[in-house]
């Protein structure tokens, strides 16, 4: 069964801490994405990657960076966490070939709920 | 302007009844795709249904159908014979343009559906 796994379901961090959110997919997908989800705002794109070591800014990249050293892994980094980064973070992936590639369907992980105190 | 608009923050329906969740979209690209995802309280995003802009017929998947009205730029989700397990947040999303490397989806703000017995 296809799977996107996010390393932590729940995290609590302090303001100013460096935070790593890890995402691994076992579907050999080329594309990976990080979204944040906030009540009343829906999902907003932070960063995405279409290949190893490639990254592109989404709509709200400020305060975040990403790393993709291997095809299956896409990490979201908060260099200095702030309270306004308290949110649900969703990782997704999509293939470069096949039916899902033609439609653009995203496959999501279960989400990481981050609280910054 | 919002690309995806879901005007119903919350909807309530009784078991076995049908319910329509509204979605309007805004794009000038002739090629696009429309998606509906379900997010239960556990957090994972579940793909429900897809409609391509060039598809002549409305998409259907089991109890889900997408009422695609291209001229009105609407893509409403119809759930027939609601079940208690349908209680969740529902997101409408759009792929703008052809699907290619790194194509992300644009999401609406979501509609919370509550099904009662």
Coordinates of C-alpha atoms in Angstrom, one line a residue:
Chain A
X1 CA 0.0 0.0 0.0
X2 CA 1.3 3.5 -0.9
X3 CA 2.5 5.5 2.0
X4 CA 3.6 8.9 3.1
X5 CA 5.0 8.9 6.6
X6 CA 5.5 12.0 8.8
X7 CA 7.9 11.4 11.6
X8 CA 6.0 13.0 14.4
X9 CA 2.2 13.4 14.8
X10 CA 2.5 15.8 17.7
X11 CA 5.4 18.2 18.7
X12 CA 5.7 20.9 21.3
X13 CA 8.6 23.3 20.9
X14 CA 9.8 26.5 22.5
X15 CA 10.1 29.8 20.7
X16 CA 13.5 30.1 19.0
X17 CA 14.1 26.4 18.8
X18 CA 15.1 24.8 15.5
X19 CA 12.5 22.3 14.4
X20 CA 12.8 19.5 11.8
X21 CA 9.7 17.9 10.3
X22 CA 10.5 14.8 8.4
X23 CA 8.5 13.2 5.6
X24 CA 9.3 9.9 3.8
X25 CA 7.4 8.3 0.9
X26 CA 7.8 4.8 -0.3
X27 CA 6.2 5.2 -3.7
X28 CA 9.2 6.5 -5.7
X29 CA 7.4 9.7 -6.3
X30 CA 9.3 12.6 -7.9
X31 CA 7.4 15.4 -6.4
X32 CA 7.0 16.3 -2.7
X33 CA 5.2 19.1 -1.0
X34 CA 4.8 20.8 2.4
X35 CA 1.5 22.5 3.3
X36 CA 0.3 24.1 6.5
X37 CA -3.3 23.9 7.5
X38 CA -4.9 26.4 9.7
X39 CA -8.6 26.7 10.7
X40 CA -10.5 29.0 8.3
X41 CA -7.5 29.2 6.0
X42 CA -7.4 25.8 4.4
X43 CA -4.1 24.4 3.1
X44 CA -1.4 26.7 2.0
X45 CA 1.7 25.6 0.2
X46 CA 5.0 26.3 1.9
X47 CA 7.6 24.6 -0.4
X48 CA 7.8 21.9 -2.9
X49 CA 10.4 19.8 -4.7
X50 CA 10.2 18.1 -8.1
X51 CA 13.6 16.3 -7.9
X52 CA 16.4 15.5 -5.5
X53 CA 18.2 18.7 -4.3
X54 CA 15.6 20.8 -6.1
X55 CA 13.3 23.1 -4.2
X56 CA 10.8 25.8 -5.0
X57 CA 9.0 28.3 -2.8
X58 CA 5.3 28.1 -2.4
X59 CA 2.9 30.8 -1.3
X60 CA 4.2 31.2 2.3
X61 CA 7.9 30.2 2.5
X62 CA 8.9 32.9 5.0
X63 CA 10.4 31.4 8.2
X64 CA 10.8 27.9 6.6
X65 CA 13.4 26.1 4.6
X66 CA 13.5 22.5 3.2
X67 CA 15.9 19.8 2.3
X68 CA 15.7 17.0 -0.2
X69 CA 18.9 15.0 -0.2
X70 CA 17.2 11.7 -1.2
X71 CA 14.3 11.1 -3.4
X72 CA 12.1 9.5 -0.7
X73 CA 12.7 12.2 2.0
X74 CA 11.6 15.8 2.2
X75 CA 12.3 17.7 5.4
X76 CA 10.8 21.0 6.5
X77 CA 13.0 23.1 8.8
X78 CA 11.9 26.0 11.1
X79 CA 15.2 27.7 11.8
X80 CA 13.8 29.6 14.8
X81 CA 10.3 28.6 15.7
X82 CA 7.8 31.3 16.5
X83 CA 4.3 31.1 18.0
X84 CA 2.7 32.0 14.7
X85 CA 4.1 28.8 13.2
X86 CA 1.8 26.7 15.5
X87 CA -0.1 24.7 13.0
X88 CA -0.8 21.4 11.3
X89 CA 1.8 20.5 8.7
X90 CA 0.9 18.2 5.9
X91 CA 3.4 16.5 3.6
X92 CA 2.3 15.2 0.2
X93 CA 3.9 13.5 -2.8
X94 CA 2.9 12.9 -6.4
X95 CA 4.4 10.8 -9.2
X96 CA 6.0 11.9 -12.3
X97 CA 4.4 9.2 -14.5
X98 CA 1.2 7.3 -14.7
X99 CA -2.5 8.1 -14.1
X100 CA -1.9 10.1 -10.9
X101 CA 0.8 12.1 -12.7
X102 CA -1.7 13.0 -15.4
X103 CA -4.2 14.3 -13.0
X104 CA -1.8 15.8 -10.4
X105 CA -3.3 13.8 -7.5
X106 CA -1.5 14.3 -4.2
X107 CA -0.9 11.6 -1.7
X108 CA -0.8 12.9 1.9
X109 CA 0.8 11.9 5.2
X110 CA -1.2 12.0 8.4
X111 CA 0.0 15.4 9.4
X112 CA 2.3 16.8 12.1
X113 CA 0.6 19.0 14.7
X114 CA 3.2 21.5 15.9
X115 CA 2.7 23.7 19.0
X116 CA 5.2 26.5 19.6
X117 CA 5.1 27.9 23.1
Chain B
X1 CA -9.0 36.8 -5.4
X2 CA -9.5 33.3 -4.1
X3 CA -8.9 30.6 -6.6
X4 CA -11.1 28.1 -4.8
X5 CA -14.1 29.2 -2.8
X6 CA -16.0 27.0 -0.4
X7 CA -18.8 29.1 1.0
X8 CA -20.2 26.6 3.5
X9 CA -18.1 26.5 6.7
X10 CA -20.4 23.8 8.1
X11 CA -23.1 21.5 6.8
X12 CA -25.5 19.2 8.7
X13 CA -27.3 16.2 7.2
X14 CA -29.1 13.2 8.5
X15 CA -28.1 9.6 7.8
X16 CA -29.2 8.3 4.4
X17 CA -29.9 11.7 3.0
X18 CA -28.0 13.3 0.1
X19 CA -25.8 16.4 0.6
X20 CA -24.1 18.8 -1.7
X21 CA -20.9 20.6 -0.8
X22 CA -20.3 23.7 -2.9
X23 CA -17.1 24.7 -4.6
X24 CA -16.4 27.5 -7.1
X25 CA -13.1 28.1 -8.8
X26 CA -11.3 30.8 -10.7
X27 CA -8.8 30.2 -13.5
X28 CA -8.2 31.5 -17.0
X29 CA -6.3 28.4 -17.9
X30 CA -8.3 26.1 -20.3
X31 CA -6.6 23.0 -18.8
X32 CA -7.2 22.3 -15.1
X33 CA -8.3 19.6 -12.8
X34 CA -10.6 19.6 -9.8
X35 CA -10.3 17.4 -6.7
X36 CA -12.2 16.7 -3.6
X37 CA -10.4 15.4 -0.5
X38 CA -11.9 14.2 2.8
X39 CA -10.1 14.8 6.1
X40 CA -11.5 12.9 9.1
X41 CA -10.7 14.0 12.6
X42 CA -7.6 11.7 12.5
X43 CA -6.0 14.2 10.1
X44 CA -5.1 12.2 7.0
X45 CA -6.3 13.6 3.6
X46 CA -8.2 11.1 1.6
X47 CA -8.7 11.6 -2.2
X48 CA -12.3 11.2 -3.2
X49 CA -12.8 12.2 -6.8
X50 CA -11.3 14.0 -9.8
X51 CA -12.7 16.0 -12.7
X52 CA -10.6 17.2 -15.6
X53 CA -11.6 20.4 -17.4
X54 CA -12.0 18.5 -20.7
X55 CA -14.0 15.7 -19.3
X56 CA -17.4 15.6 -20.9
X57 CA -19.1 13.6 -18.2
X58 CA -19.4 14.3 -14.5
X59 CA -17.1 12.1 -12.4
X60 CA -18.5 9.5 -10.1
X61 CA -16.9 7.3 -7.5
X62 CA -19.4 5.1 -5.6
X63 CA -21.5 7.4 -3.4
X64 CA -19.6 10.5 -4.6
X65 CA -20.3 12.5 -7.7
X66 CA -18.9 15.7 -8.9
X67 CA -21.5 18.2 -10.4
X68 CA -19.2 20.0 -12.9
X69 CA -20.7 23.1 -14.4
X70 CA -17.9 24.6 -16.4
X71 CA -19.7 27.8 -17.5
X72 CA -20.5 28.6 -13.8
X73 CA -17.0 27.5 -12.7
X74 CA -18.5 25.3 -10.1
X75 CA -17.5 21.7 -9.0
X76 CA -19.9 20.7 -6.3
X77 CA -19.5 17.4 -4.5
X78 CA -22.6 15.3 -4.0
X79 CA -22.6 12.6 -1.4
X80 CA -25.6 10.2 -1.7
X81 CA -27.0 8.2 1.2
X82 CA -24.9 9.9 3.9
X83 CA -23.3 7.7 6.5
X84 CA -22.0 8.5 10.0
X85 CA -18.5 7.9 8.8
X86 CA -18.9 10.7 6.3
X87 CA -18.5 13.2 9.1
X88 CA -15.3 15.0 8.3
X89 CA -13.8 18.2 6.7
X90 CA -14.0 18.3 2.9
X91 CA -11.6 20.2 0.8
X92 CA -12.1 21.2 -2.8
X93 CA -8.8 21.7 -4.7
X94 CA -7.6 22.7 -8.2
X95 CA -4.6 21.9 -10.4
X96 CA -4.2 24.9 -12.6
X97 CA -2.7 24.2 -16.0
X98 CA -1.3 20.9 -17.2
X99 CA 0.1 18.5 -14.7
X100 CA 3.9 18.7 -14.8
X101 CA 6.9 18.4 -12.6
X102 CA 6.1 19.9 -9.2
X103 CA 2.5 20.8 -9.9
X104 CA 0.9 21.7 -6.6
X105 CA -2.8 21.9 -5.8
X106 CA -4.6 25.0 -4.6
X107 CA -7.1 24.3 -1.8
X108 CA -10.2 25.9 -0.5
X109 CA -10.9 26.6 3.1
X110 CA -12.9 23.5 3.6
X111 CA -16.4 22.5 4.7
X112 CA -17.1 20.6 7.9
X113 CA -19.8 18.0 7.3
X114 CA -21.7 16.5 10.3
X115 CA -23.9 13.5 9.8
X116 CA -26.4 12.6 12.5
X117 CA -28.4 9.5 13.1

